[in-house]
Short mmCIF file of C-alpha atoms in Angstrom, two decimals:
data_model
loop_
_atom_site.label_atom_id
_atom_site.label_comp_id
_atom_site.label_asym_id
_atom_site.label_seq_id
_atom_site.Cartn_x
_atom_site.Cartn_y
_atom_site.Cartn_z
CA MET O 28 26.69 -91.13 -14.16
CA VAL O 29 25.63 -87.98 -11.45
CA ILE O 30 26.64 -88.12 -8.44
CA SER O 31 25.49 -86.99 -5.56
CA ALA O 32 26.55 -86.12 -2.74
CA HIS O 33 24.95 -84.29 0.96
CA PRO O 34 47.80 -76.17 7.29
CA VAL O 35 84.21 -67.96 17.27
CA ARG O 36 85.50 -65.78 17.25
CA ARG O 37 88.95 -67.35 17.74
CA THR O 38 91.20 -64.41 18.89
CA LEU O 39 95.46 -65.22 18.85
CA GLY O 40 96.78 -63.43 21.60
CA ALA O 41 100.76 -64.11 21.78
CA ALA O 42 102.88 -63.12 24.15
CA LEU O 43 105.52 -60.43 21.57
CA VAL O 44 107.31 -58.66 24.76
CA VAL O 45 108.14 -62.98 26.32
CA ALA O 46 109.62 -63.56 22.62
CA ALA O 47 111.45 -61.02 22.07
CA LEU O 48 113.10 -61.40 25.49
CA ALA O 49 113.62 -64.55 25.46
CA SER O 50 114.65 -64.23 21.45
CA ALA O 51 117.95 -61.64 23.53
CA ALA O 52 118.48 -63.71 25.78
CA THR O 53 119.48 -67.37 24.01
CA ALA O 54 121.52 -64.39 21.44
CA CYS O 55 123.19 -63.42 24.79
CA SER O 56 124.30 -66.69 25.27
CA GLY O 57 125.41 -68.35 21.83
CA ALA O 58 122.98 -71.43 22.46
CA GLY O 59 121.30 -73.01 19.53
CA PRO O 60 118.82 -71.68 18.11
CA ALA O 61 114.97 -71.13 20.38
CA GLU O 62 112.44 -73.25 20.14
CA PRO O 63 108.55 -72.66 18.60
CA GLU O 64 106.90 -70.08 19.80
CA ARG O 65 103.47 -71.08 21.86
CA ARG O 66 100.44 -69.94 20.91
CA ALA O 67 98.62 -68.35 24.01
CA PRO O 68 94.80 -70.98 23.69
CA ALA O 69 91.44 -68.64 22.78
CA PRO O 70 89.61 -67.36 25.66
CA ALA O 71 85.98 -69.39 25.92
CA PRO O 72 83.96 -67.27 25.90
CA ALA O 73 81.89 -66.07 29.06
CA PRO O 74 78.84 -68.33 30.42
CA GLY O 75 75.98 -66.78 28.47
CA GLN O 76 77.59 -64.87 25.46
CA GLN O 77 77.73 -68.33 23.32
CA GLY O 78 74.89 -67.28 21.38
CA GLN O 79 75.51 -64.84 21.15
CA ALA O 80 79.06 -64.44 20.09
CA GLN O 81 77.78 -66.82 16.94
CA ALA O 82 74.83 -64.25 16.62
CA PRO O 83 74.21 -61.34 17.14
CA GLY O 84 70.35 -60.15 18.81
CA SER O 85 68.90 -64.49 18.16
CA ALA O 86 67.53 -63.49 21.59
CA GLY O 87 66.54 -60.65 21.34
CA ALA O 88 64.08 -61.54 17.80
CA LEU O 89 62.55 -64.79 19.86
CA SER O 90 61.21 -62.97 23.10
CA ALA O 91 59.83 -60.69 20.51
CA TYR O 92 58.65 -63.43 18.78
CA VAL O 93 57.61 -65.35 21.94
CA GLU O 94 55.90 -61.96 23.32
CA LYS O 95 53.72 -62.04 20.06
CA VAL O 96 52.47 -65.11 20.49
CA ARG O 97 52.35 -64.70 23.93
CA LYS O 98 49.85 -61.79 23.10
CA GLN O 99 47.52 -63.17 20.06
CA LYS O 100 46.69 -65.71 22.56
CA ALA O 101 45.25 -63.26 24.64
CA ALA O 102 44.21 -61.89 22.40
CA ARG O 103 42.26 -65.40 20.92
CA ALA O 104 40.94 -66.14 23.96
CA LEU O 105 39.24 -62.46 24.42
CA ALA O 106 37.80 -62.32 21.09
CA ALA O 107 36.38 -66.22 22.14
CA LYS O 108 34.49 -65.31 25.14
CA LYS O 109 33.62 -61.64 23.35
CA TRP O 110 32.09 -63.74 20.92
CA GLY O 111 30.50 -66.61 23.71
CA LEU O 112 32.16 -69.38 22.98
CA ALA O 113 33.07 -72.22 25.73
CA ARG O 114 37.02 -73.02 24.15
CA PRO O 115 39.36 -70.57 22.36
CA PRO O 116 40.08 -71.72 19.23
CA LEU O 117 43.00 -73.33 19.08
CA ASP O 118 46.09 -72.13 16.54
CA ALA O 119 46.57 -74.46 13.16
CA PRO O 120 49.93 -75.70 12.67
CA ALA O 121 52.15 -75.22 10.26
CA PRO O 122 50.90 -76.13 7.02
CA PRO O 123 53.09 -79.10 4.73
CA LYS O 124 56.10 -77.32 2.65
CA VAL O 125 55.10 -79.75 0.07
CA LYS O 126 50.74 -80.81 -0.20
CA PRO O 127 49.29 -83.99 -0.34
CA LYS O 128 47.84 -85.45 -3.64
CA ILE O 129 44.68 -85.16 -3.48
CA THR O 130 42.29 -87.54 -5.69
CA THR O 131 39.32 -88.16 -5.90
CA ARG O 132 37.10 -90.48 -3.54
CA LYS O 133 36.32 -93.99 -3.71
CA GLY O 134 32.59 -94.12 -5.09
CA PHE O 135 32.56 -90.55 -6.31
CA GLU O 136 34.88 -91.83 -10.12
CA THR O 137 33.42 -90.98 -13.47
CA ASP O 138 34.61 -92.55 -17.02
CA GLY O 139 36.28 -90.34 -17.74
CA GLU O 140 40.26 -89.64 -16.96
CA GLY O 141 42.73 -85.86 -15.71
CA LEU O 142 39.73 -84.55 -14.44
CA PRO O 143 39.45 -82.08 -11.18
CA PRO O 144 39.66 -84.75 -8.51
CA VAL O 145 36.90 -84.12 -6.26
CA PHE O 146 36.67 -85.58 -2.42
CA THR O 147 35.53 -84.99 1.42
CA THR O 148 38.74 -85.38 3.84
CA VAL O 149 42.15 -83.78 2.73
CA PRO O 150 44.80 -86.73 3.27
CA THR O 151 46.89 -85.33 6.53
CA LYS O 152 47.49 -86.51 10.14
CA GLN O 153 47.61 -83.36 11.37
CA LYS O 154 44.19 -82.63 13.74
CA VAL O 155 43.48 -79.88 11.68
CA VAL O 156 39.58 -79.36 9.49
CA PHE O 157 38.72 -76.74 6.60
CA LEU O 158 35.73 -74.41 6.73
CA THR O 159 33.57 -73.92 3.25
CA ILE O 160 31.04 -71.43 3.51
CA ASP O 161 28.08 -71.71 0.67
CA ASP O 162 26.70 -69.44 -1.94
CA GLY O 163 26.51 -66.56 -0.58
CA ALA O 164 23.01 -64.95 0.31
CA GLU O 165 23.05 -63.90 3.94
CA LYS O 166 25.62 -60.27 4.01
CA ASP O 167 26.14 -60.13 7.80
CA PRO O 168 28.11 -57.92 9.02
CA GLU O 169 29.17 -59.67 12.12
CA LEU O 170 30.46 -62.36 10.45
CA LEU O 171 33.51 -60.71 9.08
CA ARG O 172 33.73 -58.82 13.08
CA MET O 173 33.67 -62.92 14.10
CA MET O 174 35.72 -63.65 11.97
CA LYS O 175 38.38 -61.77 12.32
CA ASP O 176 38.77 -61.15 15.85
CA LEU O 177 38.95 -64.96 16.35
CA ARG O 178 41.44 -66.03 13.28
CA ILE O 179 39.70 -68.02 11.74
CA PRO O 180 40.59 -69.14 8.11
CA TYR O 181 37.43 -70.19 6.32
CA SER O 182 36.86 -69.73 2.38
CA ALA O 183 33.75 -69.20 0.18
CA PHE O 184 32.19 -70.15 -2.82
CA LEU O 185 30.07 -68.32 -4.89
CA SER O 186 27.21 -67.92 -7.29
CA ASP O 187 26.12 -65.20 -9.14
CA TYR O 188 22.94 -64.78 -8.23
CA VAL O 189 22.31 -64.41 -4.87
CA VAL O 190 26.07 -62.39 -4.40
CA LYS O 191 25.87 -59.67 -7.13
CA ASP O 192 23.37 -57.57 -5.32
CA ASP O 193 26.20 -56.70 -2.51
CA TYR O 194 30.07 -58.04 -4.95
CA GLY O 195 31.08 -55.09 -1.87
CA TYR O 196 30.28 -57.19 1.07
CA PHE O 197 32.17 -59.62 -0.01
CA ALA O 198 35.25 -58.14 -1.46
CA ARG O 199 35.38 -56.28 2.33
CA MET O 200 35.63 -59.98 2.73
CA GLN O 201 38.37 -60.97 0.40
CA LYS O 202 39.98 -58.51 3.11
CA SER O 203 38.82 -59.41 5.76
CA GLN O 204 42.28 -61.33 7.75
CA GLU O 205 45.27 -60.99 7.21
CA GLY O 206 45.76 -64.49 5.02
CA GLY O 207 42.93 -62.54 2.81
CA VAL O 208 39.78 -65.48 2.90
CA SER O 209 39.09 -67.05 -0.42
CA LEU O 210 36.11 -66.97 -2.78
CA HIS O 211 35.60 -69.45 -5.35
CA ASN O 212 33.75 -70.90 -7.71
CA HIS O 213 30.04 -72.36 -6.80
CA THR O 214 27.84 -71.96 -10.80
CA LEU O 215 26.42 -68.10 -12.13
CA ASN O 216 22.73 -69.67 -10.80
CA HIS O 217 23.15 -72.87 -8.66
CA ARG O 218 21.41 -74.83 -10.92
CA TYR O 219 21.36 -79.21 -10.71
CA LEU O 220 24.25 -79.41 -13.37
CA PRO O 221 23.32 -83.10 -13.70
CA GLY O 222 20.15 -81.74 -16.65
CA LEU O 223 22.06 -79.83 -18.09
CA SER O 224 23.76 -80.34 -21.04
CA TYR O 225 27.84 -79.72 -21.45
CA LYS O 226 27.18 -76.80 -22.95
CA GLN O 227 24.70 -74.90 -19.96
CA GLN O 228 27.42 -76.08 -17.71
CA LYS O 229 29.63 -74.85 -18.84
CA ARG O 230 28.58 -71.47 -19.19
CA GLU O 231 27.60 -72.17 -15.63
CA ILE O 232 30.46 -73.11 -14.22
CA CYS O 233 32.71 -70.39 -17.00
CA GLY O 234 31.26 -67.62 -16.11
CA MET O 235 31.09 -67.49 -12.78
CA GLN O 236 34.83 -67.84 -13.22
CA ASP O 237 34.77 -64.86 -15.31
CA VAL O 238 32.86 -63.22 -12.27
CA ILE O 239 34.81 -63.28 -9.50
CA GLU O 240 38.16 -62.41 -11.81
CA LYS O 241 36.57 -59.10 -12.81
CA ARG O 242 35.58 -58.24 -8.96
CA PHE O 243 37.90 -60.20 -6.75
CA GLY O 244 40.97 -60.08 -9.49
CA LYS O 245 41.85 -64.58 -9.80
CA ARG O 246 40.38 -66.18 -10.99
CA PRO O 247 39.99 -69.25 -8.16
CA PRO O 248 40.96 -73.16 -8.76
CA LEU O 249 38.79 -74.51 -7.03
CA PHE O 250 34.49 -75.85 -7.35
CA ARG O 251 32.46 -77.40 -6.41
CA PRO O 252 28.73 -77.62 -7.89
CA PRO O 253 25.49 -77.36 -6.89
CA TYR O 254 23.63 -79.68 -3.11
CA GLY O 255 26.93 -81.88 -3.89
CA ASN O 256 25.42 -83.35 -7.88
CA TYR O 257 27.97 -83.00 -10.38
CA ASN O 258 28.59 -85.90 -13.31
CA GLU O 259 31.52 -86.31 -16.21
CA ASP O 260 29.99 -82.77 -18.09
CA THR O 261 30.57 -80.99 -15.34
CA LEU O 262 34.03 -82.33 -14.16
CA ARG O 263 35.71 -81.64 -17.56
CA ALA O 264 33.63 -78.08 -17.71
CA ALA O 265 35.40 -77.66 -14.64
CA LYS O 266 38.54 -78.08 -15.97
CA THR O 267 38.40 -76.60 -19.30
CA CYS O 268 37.47 -73.23 -17.33
CA GLY O 269 40.95 -73.71 -15.03
CA ILE O 270 39.59 -75.57 -12.02
CA LYS O 271 42.24 -77.80 -10.57
CA ALA O 272 40.08 -79.97 -8.31
CA VAL O 273 36.25 -80.01 -5.90
CA PRO O 274 35.74 -80.45 -2.82
CA LEU O 275 32.65 -81.53 -0.92
CA TRP O 276 32.63 -82.25 2.86
CA ALA O 277 32.94 -84.79 5.40
CA SER O 278 30.45 -82.70 7.93
CA GLU O 279 27.91 -79.84 7.78
CA ALA O 280 26.86 -76.94 10.16
CA PHE O 281 24.11 -75.37 11.57
CA PRO O 282 23.19 -73.06 14.79
CA ASP O 283 21.49 -75.88 16.66
CA HIS O 284 23.54 -79.11 15.38
CA MET O 285 25.73 -81.12 13.10
CA GLU O 286 24.77 -83.71 10.55
CA TRP O 287 26.91 -85.95 9.35
CA ARG O 288 28.25 -88.58 5.98
CA GLU O 289 29.97 -90.75 7.84
CA TRP O 290 28.41 -93.41 9.98
CA ASP O 291 30.39 -92.39 13.28
CA ARG O 292 29.39 -89.11 13.12
CA ASP O 293 32.78 -87.45 14.04
CA LEU O 294 35.77 -85.65 13.04
CA HIS O 295 38.61 -87.02 11.12
CA PRO O 296 41.84 -85.52 9.59
CA GLY O 297 41.26 -83.87 7.02
CA ASP O 298 37.75 -83.25 7.05
CA ILE O 299 36.04 -79.82 5.83
CA VAL O 300 33.03 -78.72 7.01
CA LEU O 301 30.23 -77.50 5.26
CA THR O 302 28.22 -74.22 5.89
CA HIS O 303 25.48 -71.77 4.13
CA PHE O 304 24.91 -68.06 4.23
CA ARG O 305 22.37 -67.77 5.78
CA GLY O 306 19.95 -66.04 8.62
CA LYS O 307 17.42 -66.14 10.97
CA GLY O 308 14.78 -66.36 8.08
CA ASP O 309 16.22 -69.35 6.68
CA TRP O 310 17.27 -71.68 9.94
CA LYS O 311 17.16 -71.63 14.10
CA GLY O 312 20.38 -68.04 14.14
CA THR O 313 22.64 -66.27 12.89
CA MET O 314 25.23 -65.98 11.02
CA PRO O 315 27.86 -65.86 14.67
CA ASP O 316 25.33 -68.44 16.22
CA MET O 317 25.95 -70.96 13.67
CA ILE O 318 29.67 -69.98 14.04
CA ARG O 319 29.52 -71.08 17.49
CA ARG O 320 28.13 -73.77 17.39
CA VAL O 321 30.54 -76.00 14.98
CA MET O 322 33.36 -74.26 16.18
CA ASN O 323 33.06 -75.78 20.61
CA VAL O 324 31.70 -79.00 18.12
CA ILE O 325 35.70 -78.27 16.35
CA THR O 326 37.27 -77.54 20.24
CA ALA O 327 35.57 -79.82 21.77
CA LYS O 328 37.04 -82.82 19.80
CA GLY O 329 40.24 -81.57 19.66
CA TYR O 330 41.03 -80.43 15.71
CA ALA O 331 42.13 -76.78 15.31
CA VAL O 332 40.91 -74.58 12.14
CA ALA O 333 43.13 -74.58 9.13
CA LYS O 334 42.92 -72.73 5.50
CA LEU O 335 41.97 -75.00 2.85
CA GLU O 336 43.59 -73.43 0.11
CA ASP O 337 47.10 -73.63 1.89
CA TYR O 338 46.48 -77.82 1.80
CA VAL O 339 45.36 -78.09 -2.15
#
C-alpha cells in the first residue's frame, strides 16, 4: 500500500545576668529551688527580610532573570520591525518534561507493526506549531540572520543531491542559534520511494544518515519521505537506519499564501508546518519573504513556534 501526503534562623536569647542575680538572691534568702529558666522569644525578622534570611541572593537572581526576559522581548520587537513582521513572534511555553507519545495518524498506517510513526500533528494542548524546511536547494544567508534575530526555532530535512555543493552553509545553520538547528533526513536523491525496491529505499535513507553523521556529527532520528510518499518498505528501511519517527505536515507555507491539509484551513495545537529552501527562481519571493508570511499567519492566530525536537 502506498501512502501519499501533500515545546529562621532562630536566635536564642537568654537573660543570663538576670538569671544569675535571681539565683543568688534565692540562695541568700533561703527560699526553695528557683523556677525553670524562662527564655525570651526569638525576635521576628524585620519586614522585607524574611526571604533574604531563607535564601540569600534569590531576590537578585529573580531581578536578573526578569531583566534578561525584558531585554529578549525588546530585542525580538526590534528584530520584528527590522524584518518587516506585523508583530513580534510569540514566545513558546516551556516544553513538556515528558515528551508526548507519538502514534501514526489514522489513515496513514501500513500493515507492518513496530514501525516509526507517521504523523502531521504532535499531540499537545499548548498553542505551538513546528516549522520545518525541506531539501536545501536555496542557501540564502539572509534566512540564517533573520531566524537568529527573531529567535525562531526550526528543523531542516536535507537531501544530499542539493546540499552537497555547500555543506558549509548547513553547518553554519546548525550552529546559528543558541539551542541549535537540527538537521534531519530527506534522502540522498529525493526519489519517489514507493517506486523503488526495499534495497534501493534503504540505500536512499541510510545513505543520507551516513552523510549527515559525517558532515554534521550526528545521525538524525527523524525522516521525511520525498513528496510525503511512502509504503511499508519505506518505514521498514527507515527503522533499520535508526529512524524513530516520520513527521509529515499539516500545512505548507509559501511567500504569497498558505496551503492546508485540514478541512477548516486553520492551525491547530501541535501542527507541523512545511516549507522549502527556495528563492525567486522557484516561487514569488525569497526565503525571508516566506518567513515573514508564515510568521504573520502563525502569530495572528495566537500561536508560537516551538522546537520540534523538544516534543518528538
